[in-house]
């Protein structure tokens, strides 16, 4: 081992991963036979991990940390590719640490790379003996087969309930102080620290949100000026000038975001071209690889080509069928609902009742559209998509179509039927105010309510256990217990294909469509959007740092299909 590697061995991560196990009874925990949990702990320690067992109220927890040497050797075994100082991505070698580019915070591995190493180590514990090993848990006996992963077997038997990342308290509190609670800097964010703590995908979202919010200030100032200043005889030129300004603003914003995205990837040491190839060109790669294998196997190029073409056309037909189902659902179910709301809004006389009607409508339509999103998730399972990214993109397009109609059809109804600019502005103001209040309230209160409910159930169950002392208060005394009970960062329509960023990007895309389509009718809409996004930055930060589990890191070079959505909204407006 080189000198660099020897120096890095002394470094170690904090406890970053947790394995959750059902809580044993006292009799089972103190039995004479070693149970599978003790075996798991011994195997984890044998793999070079630092282990700490915590017996909590809702379950038992095994917290894991790793010396840097353990992670380095795991990365080398995985043949992980890392960027070097000569600009090339090479296979990582532990004895050549100095040749590889370090992260912005000075660490050798990014959070996603460390998490991959952790999973490689814990799932790489296999039975290397020549026979099965009998292990017990709570009176039940299991057989650990030869060459079988211990953790996979325990998950299948229900012994391991969950594996999730842990928050790093020092870094979390630092981010809380410098980011989530730092309201004085408006849109400034420590993007490099967010990347180091949450990974590429979440950091890219906050970089996009911050840049989008800063750029909103320009049309917001222009729109505010058009409403406060009387231009006299030149008033007829103001709206056309504002229209041209908004078009130019959108074009420059989308182009400058692409430049900023590339700069961030370069700063984080991520190969942009390779990442885009993995995300966008996976279909071509998989088809080419499949063709090569089949050519060698059957030596029948024409037959395999015909087979691939049939599969491709079958996938296209499935997507057309699913899109048709979504469109028919909008026309047959959602359109009458929207028209009924528009009619009720028309006959309602008082402003207070109109605000109340709008609130009820937005809550109802949100859950209605969420059902449509779940249907979209199930439809995508039957599509012939190549890889997770392709499925995620298909889901984005379908769900955005549902929410697009939900958000704008009532506004289009008022604009086309009444052709009254003042009435349209009134509807926009009510929709913006109510939607911003409701979305922030629902988005931030539901995770807290879920956590409080799980905490109550766990404490209530503990109080009624036979071995619990009568009259003794029961509470969650360790942080790992509290983190386990917190909700995960998942999409509202389901966690199968996307994480919680799906909802956040969807909210931004719908807002972008609204300000682009109705900016000239209501120039102050940019002020509402800018104010909402300044609040959104801090609210999303608090949600991730306080109310939710630490999300699993996901790789993403760009914002993916959402950039296509933004460009579609802009082009359709033109």
Coordinates of C-alpha atoms in Angstrom, one line a residue:
X1 CA 0.0 0.0 0.0
X2 CA 1.3 3.5 -0.9
X3 CA 2.0 6.3 1.5
X4 CA -1.2 8.1 0.4
X5 CA -3.3 5.0 1.2
X6 CA -1.7 4.5 4.6
X7 CA -2.5 8.1 5.6
X8 CA -6.1 7.8 4.4
X9 CA -6.7 4.6 6.4
X10 CA -6.9 6.6 9.6
X11 CA -9.9 8.6 8.2
X12 CA -13.3 7.2 8.8
X13 CA -16.9 8.2 8.0
X14 CA -19.5 8.8 10.7
X15 CA -22.4 6.3 11.1
X16 CA -24.0 6.7 7.6
X17 CA -26.1 3.5 7.1
X18 CA -28.5 1.8 9.4
X19 CA -29.9 -1.8 9.3
X20 CA -33.3 -2.1 11.0
X21 CA -34.3 -5.4 12.7
X22 CA -37.4 -6.5 14.6
X23 CA -37.0 -6.1 18.3
X24 CA -36.4 -9.4 20.1
X25 CA -37.9 -10.4 23.4
X26 CA -35.6 -10.4 26.4
X27 CA -35.6 -14.2 26.6
X28 CA -34.7 -14.6 23.0
X29 CA -32.0 -11.9 23.2
X30 CA -30.2 -13.7 26.1
X31 CA -30.6 -17.2 24.9
X32 CA -27.6 -19.6 24.8
X33 CA -27.6 -20.0 21.0
X34 CA -26.1 -17.3 18.9
X35 CA -28.8 -15.7 16.8
X36 CA -28.5 -14.4 13.3
X37 CA -28.3 -10.8 14.5
X38 CA -25.1 -11.6 16.4
X39 CA -23.8 -13.5 13.3
X40 CA -24.6 -10.5 11.1
X41 CA -22.8 -8.1 13.4
X42 CA -19.7 -10.4 13.5
X43 CA -19.7 -10.7 9.7
X44 CA -20.1 -6.9 9.3
X45 CA -17.1 -6.3 11.6
X46 CA -15.2 -8.9 9.6
X47 CA -15.9 -6.9 6.5
X48 CA -14.1 -4.0 8.0
X49 CA -17.1 -2.0 9.1
X50 CA -17.6 -0.2 12.4
X51 CA -20.8 -1.5 14.1
X52 CA -22.9 -0.1 16.9
X53 CA -26.1 -1.9 18.0
X54 CA -29.0 0.2 19.4
X55 CA -32.0 -1.3 21.1
X56 CA -34.8 1.2 20.5
X57 CA -38.5 1.4 21.2
X58 CA -39.9 0.5 17.7
X59 CA -37.0 -1.8 16.6
X60 CA -33.4 -2.7 17.0
X61 CA -30.8 -0.9 14.9
X62 CA -27.3 -1.7 13.6
X63 CA -25.5 1.5 12.7
X64 CA -22.6 1.2 10.3
X65 CA -19.5 3.4 9.7
X66 CA -16.4 2.6 7.6
X67 CA -12.7 3.5 7.7
X68 CA -11.6 5.1 4.5
X69 CA -9.4 2.1 3.8
X70 CA -12.4 -0.2 3.9
X71 CA -14.3 2.0 1.4
X72 CA -11.2 2.3 -0.8
X73 CA -10.7 -1.4 -1.1
X74 CA -14.4 -1.9 -1.8
X75 CA -14.3 0.7 -4.5
X76 CA -11.3 -1.1 -6.1
X77 CA -13.1 -4.5 -5.9
X78 CA -16.2 -2.9 -7.6
X79 CA -13.9 -1.5 -10.3
X80 CA -15.3 1.9 -9.7
X81 CA -14.4 4.5 -12.2
X82 CA -13.2 7.9 -10.9
X83 CA -11.9 11.1 -12.5
X84 CA -8.2 11.6 -12.4
X85 CA -6.2 14.9 -12.4
X86 CA -5.3 14.2 -16.1
X87 CA -9.0 14.5 -17.0
X88 CA -9.6 10.8 -17.6
X89 CA -11.9 8.4 -15.8
X90 CA -9.9 5.4 -14.7
X91 CA -10.5 2.4 -12.5
X92 CA -10.0 3.3 -8.9
X93 CA -6.8 1.8 -7.2
X94 CA -6.4 2.2 -3.5
X95 CA -2.6 2.4 -3.7
X96 CA -2.9 5.3 -6.2
X97 CA -5.1 7.6 -4.1
X98 CA -3.2 10.8 -5.0
X99 CA -4.0 10.4 -8.7
X100 CA -7.8 10.8 -8.3
X101 CA -9.7 14.0 -8.0
X102 CA -11.2 14.7 -4.6
X103 CA -14.6 16.1 -3.9
X104 CA -15.3 19.8 -3.2
X105 CA -15.3 19.2 0.6
X106 CA -11.9 17.4 0.3
X107 CA -13.2 13.9 0.8
X108 CA -12.0 11.1 -1.5
X109 CA -15.5 9.7 -2.3
X110 CA -18.8 11.4 -3.0
X111 CA -21.8 10.5 -0.9
X112 CA -23.2 8.3 -3.7
X113 CA -19.9 6.5 -4.1
X114 CA -19.7 5.9 -0.3
X115 CA -23.3 4.6 -0.2
X116 CA -22.5 2.2 -3.1
X117 CA -19.5 0.9 -1.2
X118 CA -21.5 0.4 1.9
X119 CA -24.1 -1.7 0.0
X120 CA -21.4 -3.6 -1.8
X121 CA -19.8 -4.5 1.6
X122 CA -23.0 -5.5 3.4
X123 CA -24.6 -7.4 0.5
X124 CA -21.2 -9.0 -0.3
X125 CA -21.2 -11.1 2.9
X126 CA -21.8 -14.6 1.6
X127 CA -21.5 -18.1 2.9
X128 CA -18.0 -19.2 1.8
X129 CA -18.1 -22.6 3.5
X130 CA -18.9 -25.8 1.8
X131 CA -22.2 -26.4 3.7
X132 CA -25.3 -24.6 4.9
X133 CA -25.1 -22.7 8.2
X134 CA -28.1 -22.9 10.6
X135 CA -28.9 -19.6 12.3
X136 CA -31.8 -18.6 14.6
X137 CA -33.9 -15.6 15.1
X138 CA -36.5 -15.3 17.8
X139 CA -37.0 -19.1 18.0
X140 CA -37.1 -19.6 14.2
X141 CA -34.3 -21.4 12.4
X142 CA -33.0 -20.4 9.0
X143 CA -30.5 -22.0 6.7
X144 CA -27.8 -19.8 5.2
X145 CA -27.0 -21.6 1.9
X146 CA -23.6 -21.8 0.3
X147 CA -22.6 -18.6 -1.7
X148 CA -25.8 -16.9 -0.6
X149 CA -25.8 -13.3 0.6
X150 CA -26.6 -13.2 4.3
X151 CA -28.4 -9.8 4.1
X152 CA -30.5 -10.9 1.1
X153 CA -31.5 -14.1 2.9
X154 CA -32.4 -12.1 6.1
X155 CA -34.5 -9.6 4.0
X156 CA -36.4 -12.5 2.4
X157 CA -37.1 -14.0 5.8
X158 CA -38.3 -10.7 7.2
X159 CA -35.4 -10.4 9.7
X160 CA -34.0 -7.2 8.1
X161 CA -36.9 -4.7 7.8
X162 CA -35.1 -1.8 6.2
X163 CA -31.8 -0.3 5.2
X164 CA -31.6 3.5 5.1
X165 CA -29.0 6.2 5.2
X166 CA -28.4 8.1 8.4
X167 CA -28.1 11.9 8.8
X168 CA -24.7 13.2 9.8
X169 CA -25.5 15.4 12.8
X170 CA -22.6 17.8 12.4
X171 CA -23.1 18.4 8.7
X172 CA -26.9 18.5 9.1
X173 CA -26.8 21.2 11.7
X174 CA -24.3 23.2 9.6
X175 CA -26.6 23.0 6.6
X176 CA -29.6 24.0 8.8
X177 CA -27.7 27.1 10.0
X178 CA -26.1 28.2 6.7
X179 CA -28.9 27.1 4.3
X180 CA -32.4 26.2 5.6
X181 CA -32.6 28.9 8.3
X182 CA -30.6 31.6 6.4
X183 CA -33.4 33.8 5.1
X184 CA -31.2 36.9 4.7
X185 CA -29.5 35.7 1.6
X186 CA -32.7 35.0 -0.3
X187 CA -31.6 32.7 -3.2
X188 CA -28.0 31.9 -2.1
X189 CA -27.3 28.3 -1.4
X190 CA -24.2 26.3 -0.5
X191 CA -24.6 24.0 -3.6
X192 CA -21.3 22.2 -3.1
X193 CA -22.2 21.3 0.5
X194 CA -25.6 20.2 -0.7
X195 CA -24.0 18.0 -3.3
X196 CA -21.6 16.5 -0.7
X197 CA -24.5 15.7 1.7
X198 CA -27.3 14.7 -0.6
X199 CA -25.7 13.8 -3.9
X200 CA -25.9 15.0 -7.5
X201 CA -29.7 14.8 -8.2
X202 CA -30.9 16.8 -5.2
X203 CA -28.0 19.3 -5.6
X204 CA -28.9 19.8 -9.3
X205 CA -32.5 20.5 -8.3
X206 CA -31.6 23.2 -5.8
X207 CA -29.1 24.7 -8.2
X208 CA -31.9 24.9 -10.8
X209 CA -34.4 26.3 -8.3
X210 CA -32.0 28.9 -7.1
X211 CA -31.1 30.1 -10.6
X212 CA -34.7 30.0 -11.7
X213 CA -35.7 32.2 -8.7
X214 CA -32.9 34.7 -9.3
X215 CA -33.9 35.0 -12.9
X216 CA -37.5 35.6 -11.9
X217 CA -36.5 38.9 -10.3
X218 CA -35.9 40.5 -13.7
X219 CA -39.4 40.1 -15.2
X220 CA -40.9 40.6 -11.7
X221 CA -39.3 44.1 -11.6
X222 CA -40.5 44.8 -15.1
X223 CA -44.0 43.6 -14.4
X224 CA -44.2 45.6 -11.2
X225 CA -43.1 48.7 -13.1
X226 CA -45.8 48.3 -15.7
X227 CA -48.4 48.3 -12.9
X228 CA -47.0 51.2 -10.8
X229 CA -46.1 53.7 -13.5
X230 CA -48.4 55.4 -15.9
X231 CA -46.7 55.7 -19.2
X232 CA -49.3 58.0 -20.7
X233 CA -49.5 57.9 -24.5
X234 CA -46.8 55.2 -24.6
X235 CA -49.0 52.8 -22.5
X236 CA -50.0 50.8 -25.7
X237 CA -46.3 49.9 -26.1
X238 CA -45.8 48.5 -22.6
X239 CA -47.4 45.1 -23.0
X240 CA -45.8 44.3 -26.4
X241 CA -42.5 45.3 -24.9
X242 CA -43.1 43.1 -21.9
X243 CA -44.2 40.2 -24.2
X244 CA -40.9 40.4 -26.1
X245 CA -39.0 40.7 -22.9
X246 CA -40.6 37.5 -21.5
X247 CA -39.8 35.6 -24.6
X248 CA -36.1 36.7 -24.5
X249 CA -36.0 36.0 -20.8
X250 CA -37.2 32.4 -21.2
X251 CA -34.8 31.7 -24.1
X252 CA -31.7 33.1 -22.2
X253 CA -32.7 31.3 -19.0
X254 CA -32.9 27.9 -20.5
X255 CA -29.6 28.3 -22.3
X256 CA -27.8 29.7 -19.3
X257 CA -29.1 26.9 -17.2
X258 CA -27.4 24.4 -19.6
X259 CA -24.1 26.2 -19.2
X260 CA -24.5 26.3 -15.4
X261 CA -25.3 22.6 -15.3
X262 CA -22.2 21.8 -17.3
X263 CA -20.1 24.0 -15.0
X264 CA -21.5 22.2 -11.9
X265 CA -20.8 18.8 -13.3
X266 CA -17.2 19.8 -14.1
X267 CA -16.7 21.2 -10.6
X268 CA -18.0 17.9 -9.1
X269 CA -15.8 15.8 -11.3
X270 CA -18.7 14.1 -13.2
X271 CA -18.2 13.2 -16.8
X272 CA -21.1 15.0 -18.4
X273 CA -20.9 13.3 -21.8
X274 CA -20.8 9.8 -20.3
X275 CA -23.7 10.6 -17.9
X276 CA -25.8 11.9 -20.7
X277 CA -25.0 8.8 -22.8
X278 CA -26.1 6.6 -19.9
X279 CA -29.3 8.5 -19.4
X280 CA -30.3 9.2 -22.9
X281 CA -28.6 6.6 -25.1
X282 CA -29.2 3.5 -23.0
X283 CA -31.8 2.2 -25.5
X284 CA -29.3 2.3 -28.4
X285 CA -26.6 0.7 -26.3
X286 CA -28.8 -2.1 -25.1
X287 CA -30.1 -2.9 -28.5
X288 CA -26.6 -2.9 -30.0
X289 CA -25.3 -5.2 -27.3
X290 CA -28.3 -7.5 -27.7
X291 CA -27.8 -7.6 -31.4
X292 CA -24.1 -8.5 -31.1
X293 CA -24.7 -11.4 -28.7
X294 CA -27.5 -12.8 -30.8
X295 CA -25.4 -12.6 -34.0
X296 CA -22.7 -14.6 -32.4
X297 CA -25.2 -17.1 -31.0
X298 CA -27.5 -17.7 -34.0
X299 CA -25.6 -16.1 -36.9
X300 CA -28.8 -14.8 -38.2
X301 CA -28.6 -11.0 -38.5
X302 CA -31.8 -10.5 -40.5
X303 CA -34.0 -12.6 -38.1
X304 CA -32.6 -10.7 -35.1
X305 CA -33.0 -7.4 -36.8
X306 CA -36.7 -8.2 -37.5
X307 CA -37.2 -9.3 -33.9
X308 CA -35.7 -6.0 -32.6
X309 CA -37.9 -4.0 -34.9
X310 CA -41.0 -5.9 -33.7
X311 CA -40.1 -5.2 -30.1
X312 CA -39.5 -1.6 -30.9
X313 CA -42.8 -1.1 -32.6
X314 CA -44.6 -3.1 -29.9
X315 CA -43.2 -0.7 -27.3
X316 CA -44.3 2.3 -29.4
X317 CA -47.8 0.9 -29.7
X318 CA -48.0 0.3 -25.9
X319 CA -46.9 3.9 -25.3
X320 CA -49.6 5.1 -27.8
X321 CA -52.2 3.0 -26.0
X322 CA -51.2 4.3 -22.6
X323 CA -51.2 7.9 -23.8
X324 CA -54.6 7.4 -25.3
X325 CA -55.9 6.1 -21.9
X326 CA -54.5 9.2 -20.2
X327 CA -56.1 11.6 -22.8
X328 CA -59.5 9.9 -22.6
X329 CA -59.3 10.0 -18.8
X330 CA -58.8 13.8 -19.0
X331 CA -61.6 14.3 -21.4
X332 CA -64.2 12.0 -19.8
X333 CA -63.5 12.5 -16.1
X334 CA -61.4 15.6 -15.5
X335 CA -62.9 18.0 -18.1
X336 CA -66.5 17.8 -16.6
X337 CA -65.1 18.3 -13.1
X338 CA -63.2 21.4 -14.3
X339 CA -66.2 22.8 -16.1
X340 CA -68.4 22.3 -13.0
X341 CA -65.9 24.2 -10.9
X342 CA -65.8 27.0 -13.4
X343 CA -69.6 27.2 -13.4
X344 CA -69.8 27.2 -9.6
X345 CA -67.2 29.9 -9.5
X346 CA -69.2 32.0 -11.9
X347 CA -72.4 31.9 -9.8
X348 CA -70.6 32.5 -6.5
X349 CA -71.1 36.1 -5.4
X350 CA -68.9 36.8 -2.4
X351 CA -65.1 36.9 -2.6
X352 CA -64.7 34.8 0.6
X353 CA -66.8 32.0 -0.9
X354 CA -64.8 32.2 -4.1
X355 CA -61.5 31.7 -2.1
X356 CA -63.1 28.8 -0.2
X357 CA -64.4 27.2 -3.4
X358 CA -60.9 27.5 -4.9
X359 CA -59.3 25.9 -1.9
X360 CA -61.8 23.0 -1.9
X361 CA -61.3 22.6 -5.6
X362 CA -57.5 22.6 -5.4
X363 CA -57.5 20.0 -2.6
X364 CA -59.9 17.7 -4.4
X365 CA -58.3 18.0 -7.8
X366 CA -54.8 17.3 -6.2
X367 CA -56.0 13.9 -4.9
X368 CA -57.9 13.2 -8.1
X369 CA -54.8 13.8 -10.2
X370 CA -52.7 11.8 -7.8
X371 CA -54.9 8.8 -8.6
X372 CA -54.3 9.4 -12.3
X373 CA -50.5 9.5 -11.5
X374 CA -50.7 6.1 -9.8
X375 CA -52.6 4.7 -12.8
X376 CA -49.7 6.1 -15.0
X377 CA -47.2 4.3 -12.9
X378 CA -49.0 1.0 -13.4
X379 CA -49.4 1.6 -17.1
X380 CA -45.6 2.2 -17.5
X381 CA -44.9 -1.2 -16.0
X382 CA -46.4 -2.7 -19.2
X383 CA -44.4 -0.5 -21.6
X384 CA -41.3 -1.8 -23.3
X385 CA -39.0 0.9 -21.8
X386 CA -35.3 0.4 -21.8
X387 CA -34.0 1.1 -18.3
X388 CA -35.2 3.2 -15.3
X389 CA -34.4 6.6 -17.0
X390 CA -36.7 5.8 -20.0
X391 CA -39.5 4.7 -17.7
X392 CA -39.1 7.8 -15.5
X393 CA -39.2 10.1 -18.6
X394 CA -42.4 8.4 -19.8
X395 CA -43.9 8.9 -16.3
X396 CA -43.0 12.6 -16.3
X397 CA -44.7 13.2 -19.7
X398 CA -47.9 11.4 -18.7
X399 CA -48.3 12.9 -15.2
X400 CA -47.4 16.4 -16.5
X401 CA -50.2 16.1 -19.1
X402 CA -52.7 15.3 -16.3
X403 CA -51.5 18.2 -14.1
X404 CA -51.3 20.5 -17.1
X405 CA -55.0 20.1 -17.8
X406 CA -55.8 20.3 -14.1
X407 CA -53.9 23.6 -13.6
X408 CA -54.9 25.5 -16.8
X409 CA -58.2 24.3 -18.1
X410 CA -60.2 26.5 -15.7
X411 CA -58.1 29.5 -16.6
X412 CA -58.5 28.8 -20.3
X413 CA -62.3 28.5 -19.8
X414 CA -62.5 32.0 -18.2
X415 CA -60.1 33.5 -20.8
X416 CA -61.9 32.1 -23.8
X417 CA -65.6 32.4 -22.7
X418 CA -65.7 35.7 -21.0
X419 CA -62.7 37.5 -22.6
X420 CA -62.5 39.8 -19.6
X421 CA -59.0 40.7 -18.5
X422 CA -60.0 41.9 -15.1
X423 CA -61.9 38.7 -14.3
X424 CA -59.0 36.6 -15.5
X425 CA -56.6 38.5 -13.2
X426 CA -58.9 38.0 -10.3
X427 CA -59.0 34.3 -10.9
X428 CA -55.2 34.2 -11.3
X429 CA -54.7 36.0 -8.0
X430 CA -57.0 33.7 -6.1
X431 CA -55.5 30.6 -7.7
X432 CA -51.9 31.8 -6.9
X433 CA -52.6 32.8 -3.3
X434 CA -54.6 29.7 -2.4
X435 CA -52.4 27.2 -4.2
X436 CA -49.2 28.6 -2.7
X437 CA -50.6 28.5 0.8
X438 CA -52.1 25.0 0.4
X439 CA -49.1 23.5 -1.3
X440 CA -46.7 24.7 1.4
X441 CA -49.0 23.7 4.2
X442 CA -49.7 20.2 2.8
X443 CA -46.1 19.6 1.7
X444 CA -44.6 20.4 5.2
X445 CA -47.4 19.2 7.5
X446 CA -48.0 15.7 6.1
X447 CA -44.4 14.5 6.9
X448 CA -44.7 15.8 10.4
X449 CA -48.2 14.2 10.9
X450 CA -46.9 10.9 9.6
X451 CA -43.9 11.0 12.0
X452 CA -46.1 11.9 15.0
X453 CA -48.5 9.1 14.2
X454 CA -45.7 6.5 13.9
X455 CA -44.1 7.8 17.1
X456 CA -47.4 7.5 19.0
X457 CA -48.0 3.9 17.7
X458 CA -44.5 2.9 18.8
X459 CA -44.7 4.4 22.2
X460 CA -48.2 3.1 22.8
X461 CA -47.2 -0.4 21.8
X462 CA -44.2 -0.2 24.1
X463 CA -46.3 0.9 27.1
X464 CA -48.6 -2.2 26.7
X465 CA -45.8 -4.7 26.5
X466 CA -45.7 -7.2 29.4
X467 CA -42.1 -6.4 30.5
X468 CA -42.6 -2.7 30.5
X469 CA -42.6 -1.2 34.1
X470 CA -45.9 0.2 35.1
X471 CA -46.0 4.0 35.3
X472 CA -42.6 4.5 33.6
X473 CA -42.6 7.0 30.8
X474 CA -41.6 5.7 27.3
X475 CA -39.9 8.0 24.9
X476 CA -37.5 7.8 21.9
X477 CA -34.1 8.4 23.4
X478 CA -31.8 8.0 20.4
X479 CA -31.7 9.9 17.1
X480 CA -31.7 6.7 15.0
X481 CA -35.1 5.8 16.4
X482 CA -36.5 9.2 15.4
X483 CA -34.9 9.0 11.9
X484 CA -36.4 5.5 11.4
X485 CA -39.9 6.8 12.1
X486 CA -39.6 9.8 9.7
X487 CA -41.2 9.4 6.2
X488 CA -39.0 8.7 3.2
X489 CA -38.5 11.3 0.4
X490 CA -40.8 9.7 -2.1
X491 CA -43.1 10.9 -4.9
X492 CA -46.8 11.3 -4.0
X493 CA -47.9 9.1 -6.9
X494 CA -45.6 6.2 -5.8
X495 CA -41.9 5.5 -5.2
X496 CA -41.5 2.9 -7.9
X497 CA -39.8 5.0 -10.5
X498 CA -39.0 8.4 -9.0
X499 CA -38.0 10.0 -5.7
X500 CA -39.5 13.0 -4.0
X501 CA -38.0 15.4 -6.6
X502 CA -40.8 14.4 -8.9
X503 CA -43.3 16.5 -7.0
X504 CA -40.9 19.4 -6.6
X505 CA -40.0 19.5 -10.3
X506 CA -43.7 19.1 -11.2
X507 CA -44.5 22.1 -9.1
X508 CA -41.9 24.2 -10.8
X509 CA -42.9 23.1 -14.3
X510 CA -46.6 24.0 -13.7
X511 CA -45.5 27.4 -12.3
X512 CA -43.4 28.0 -15.3
X513 CA -46.3 27.2 -17.6
X514 CA -48.6 29.5 -15.8
X515 CA -46.3 32.5 -15.8
X516 CA -45.4 32.0 -19.5
X517 CA -49.1 31.7 -20.6
X518 CA -50.6 34.4 -18.5
X519 CA -47.8 36.9 -18.0
X520 CA -49.2 39.5 -20.3
X521 CA -52.7 39.2 -18.8
X522 CA -51.2 39.6 -15.3
X523 CA -47.6 40.9 -15.2
X524 CA -47.5 40.7 -11.4
X525 CA -47.5 36.9 -11.7
X526 CA -43.7 37.0 -11.7
X527 CA -43.7 38.7 -8.3
X528 CA -45.9 35.9 -6.9
X529 CA -43.7 33.3 -8.4
X530 CA -40.5 34.8 -7.1
X531 CA -41.9 35.2 -3.6
X532 CA -43.1 31.6 -3.7
X533 CA -39.8 30.2 -4.8
X534 CA -37.8 32.1 -2.2
X535 CA -40.0 30.4 0.4
X536 CA -39.8 27.1 -1.4
X537 CA -36.0 27.0 -1.2
X538 CA -36.0 27.2 2.6
X539 CA -39.1 25.0 3.0
X540 CA -37.6 22.2 0.9
X541 CA -34.4 22.5 2.7
X542 CA -36.1 22.2 6.1
X543 CA -38.2 19.3 4.8
X544 CA -35.0 17.3 3.8
X545 CA -33.0 18.1 6.9
X546 CA -35.6 17.9 9.6
X547 CA -38.8 16.1 8.6
X548 CA -37.6 13.3 6.3
X549 CA -35.1 10.5 6.3
X550 CA -31.9 11.2 4.5
X551 CA -32.6 10.3 0.8
X552 CA -30.6 7.6 -1.0
X553 CA -28.2 9.3 -3.4
X554 CA -29.2 9.1 -7.1
X555 CA -27.0 9.8 -10.1
X556 CA -28.2 12.4 -12.5
X557 CA -26.2 14.6 -14.9
X558 CA -29.1 16.9 -15.8
X559 CA -32.7 17.6 -14.7
X560 CA -33.6 15.0 -17.3
X561 CA -37.1 15.0 -18.9
X562 CA -38.1 18.1 -17.0
X563 CA -35.9 20.2 -19.2
X564 CA -37.9 18.9 -22.2
X565 CA -41.1 19.9 -20.3
X566 CA -39.8 23.4 -19.8
X567 CA -38.9 23.7 -23.4
X568 CA -42.3 22.3 -24.5
X569 CA -44.2 24.8 -22.4
X570 CA -42.2 27.6 -23.8
X571 CA -42.5 26.5 -27.4
X572 CA -46.3 25.7 -27.1
X573 CA -46.8 29.3 -25.7
X574 CA -45.1 30.7 -28.8

